[in-house]
Amino acid sequence: MSNQTAIFAAGCFWCIEAVYNRLKGVHNATSGYINGHTPAPTYAEVCSGSSGHAEAVKIEFDPEIISYRTLLEVLFTLHDPTQLNRQGHDVGTQYRSGIYYLTPAQQAEAEAFVREAAAHFDAPIVTEILPA
């Protein structure tokens, strides 16, 4: 089986990238921006909220070693998916929680995972699940 890609947002992308890069089976995790309306936004535009982008991490992984499900589980241990547009002291739409799927299978798995995870949180999960 060939490598696959996952894209997640969970607050500050550098913090999330560092964790995923340490996982066995992850070949590379790279910070970037996703799902905004400004082409090629600058960091300042993203931080201002004017571009509409989320700070996200693209994860290239070997599904024979680490599953998409495991990557989702890690995501929900790294941030609070019930926080709307913030994580800790980082506040703004660019810090929203998101799962950006690349295939229908990823969409289905993400939706099922979030439904299951909801039972473990006292507040509703606000993680957006959208096409990348």
Coordinates of C-alpha atoms in Angstrom, one line a residue:
M1 CA 0.0 0.0 0.0
S2 CA 1.3 3.5 -0.8
N3 CA 1.6 6.4 1.5
Q4 CA -1.5 8.5 2.3
T5 CA -2.1 12.1 3.4
A6 CA -4.2 13.5 6.2
I7 CA -4.9 17.2 6.9
F8 CA -5.9 18.4 10.4
A9 CA -6.3 21.8 12.1
A10 CA -6.1 22.0 15.9
G11 CA -4.8 25.4 17.0
C12 CA -1.1 26.4 16.5
F13 CA 0.2 24.3 13.6
W14 CA 3.8 24.2 14.8
C15 CA 2.7 22.4 18.0
I16 CA 0.7 19.9 16.1
E17 CA 3.4 19.3 13.5
A18 CA 6.0 18.6 16.1
V19 CA 3.9 15.8 17.6
Y20 CA 3.0 14.1 14.4
N21 CA 6.6 14.2 13.1
R22 CA 7.5 12.0 16.1
L23 CA 5.0 9.2 15.4
K24 CA 6.2 5.9 13.8
G25 CA 4.7 5.6 10.4
V26 CA 4.5 9.4 9.8
H27 CA 7.0 10.3 7.1
N28 CA 6.4 14.0 7.2
A29 CA 4.1 16.5 8.9
T30 CA 4.1 20.0 7.4
S31 CA 2.5 23.2 8.6
G32 CA 0.4 25.3 6.2
Y33 CA -3.0 26.9 5.7
I34 CA -6.3 25.5 4.4
N35 CA -9.9 26.4 3.5
G36 CA -9.6 30.1 3.1
H37 CA -10.6 32.5 0.4
T38 CA -7.3 34.4 -0.2
P39 CA -4.9 32.7 -2.7
A40 CA -1.4 32.3 -1.2
P41 CA -2.1 34.2 2.1
T42 CA 0.7 35.6 4.2
Y43 CA 1.2 34.7 7.8
A44 CA -0.1 38.2 8.8
E45 CA -3.2 37.8 6.7
V46 CA -4.0 34.4 8.3
C47 CA -3.3 35.8 11.8
S48 CA -5.6 38.7 11.1
G49 CA -8.5 36.4 10.2
S50 CA -9.0 38.2 6.9
S51 CA -8.0 35.3 4.7
G52 CA -10.4 32.8 6.3
H53 CA -7.7 30.1 6.5
A54 CA -7.1 27.6 9.3
E55 CA -3.6 26.8 10.5
A56 CA -3.3 23.1 9.5
V57 CA -0.9 20.2 9.2
K58 CA -0.5 17.9 6.2
I59 CA 0.5 14.5 7.4
E60 CA 2.1 12.0 5.0
F61 CA 1.9 8.6 6.5
D62 CA 2.2 4.8 5.9
P63 CA -1.2 3.2 6.7
E64 CA 0.6 -0.1 7.1
I65 CA 2.3 1.3 10.2
I66 CA -0.1 3.9 11.5
S67 CA -3.8 4.2 10.7
Y68 CA -5.9 7.2 9.8
R69 CA -8.0 6.3 12.9
T70 CA -4.9 6.5 15.1
L71 CA -4.0 9.9 13.6
L72 CA -7.6 11.1 14.5
E73 CA -7.2 9.8 18.0
V74 CA -3.9 11.7 18.4
L75 CA -5.6 14.8 17.0
F76 CA -8.2 14.7 19.8
T77 CA -5.6 14.3 22.5
L78 CA -3.6 17.3 21.2
H79 CA -6.4 19.8 21.4
D80 CA -9.9 20.5 22.8
P81 CA -12.3 19.9 19.9
T82 CA -15.1 21.7 21.8
Q83 CA -13.3 25.0 21.7
L84 CA -14.7 27.2 18.9
N85 CA -12.0 29.3 17.1
R86 CA -9.4 29.0 19.9
Q87 CA -7.0 26.7 21.6
G88 CA -5.6 27.9 24.9
H89 CA -4.4 31.4 24.6
D90 CA -4.5 31.3 20.8
V91 CA -7.8 32.9 19.7
G92 CA -9.1 33.4 16.2
T93 CA -10.7 31.6 13.3
Q94 CA -7.3 30.4 12.1
Y95 CA -7.1 28.3 15.3
R96 CA -10.3 26.3 14.6
S97 CA -10.5 22.6 14.9
G98 CA -10.8 20.8 11.5
I99 CA -10.5 17.5 9.7
Y100 CA -10.0 18.1 6.0
Y101 CA -10.6 14.9 4.1
L102 CA -9.1 13.8 0.8
T103 CA -11.2 10.8 0.0
P104 CA -14.8 9.6 0.7
A105 CA -13.3 7.0 3.0
Q106 CA -11.6 9.6 5.1
Q107 CA -14.8 11.6 5.3
A108 CA -16.7 8.6 6.5
E109 CA -14.1 7.6 9.1
A110 CA -13.8 11.2 10.4
E111 CA -17.5 11.5 10.8
A112 CA -17.8 8.2 12.6
F113 CA -14.9 9.0 14.8
V114 CA -16.4 12.4 15.8
R115 CA -19.7 10.8 16.6
E116 CA -18.0 8.2 18.8
A117 CA -15.7 10.8 20.5
A118 CA -18.7 13.1 21.4
A119 CA -19.6 10.7 24.2
H120 CA -16.2 11.6 25.9
F121 CA -16.7 15.4 26.0
D122 CA -19.0 17.5 28.2
A123 CA -19.6 20.1 25.5
P124 CA -20.5 19.6 21.8
I125 CA -17.6 18.9 19.4
V126 CA -17.1 21.9 17.0
T127 CA -14.5 20.3 14.7
E128 CA -15.4 21.0 11.1
I129 CA -15.2 18.1 8.7
L130 CA -14.7 19.5 5.1
P131 CA -13.1 18.5 1.9
A132 CA -9.5 19.6 1.6

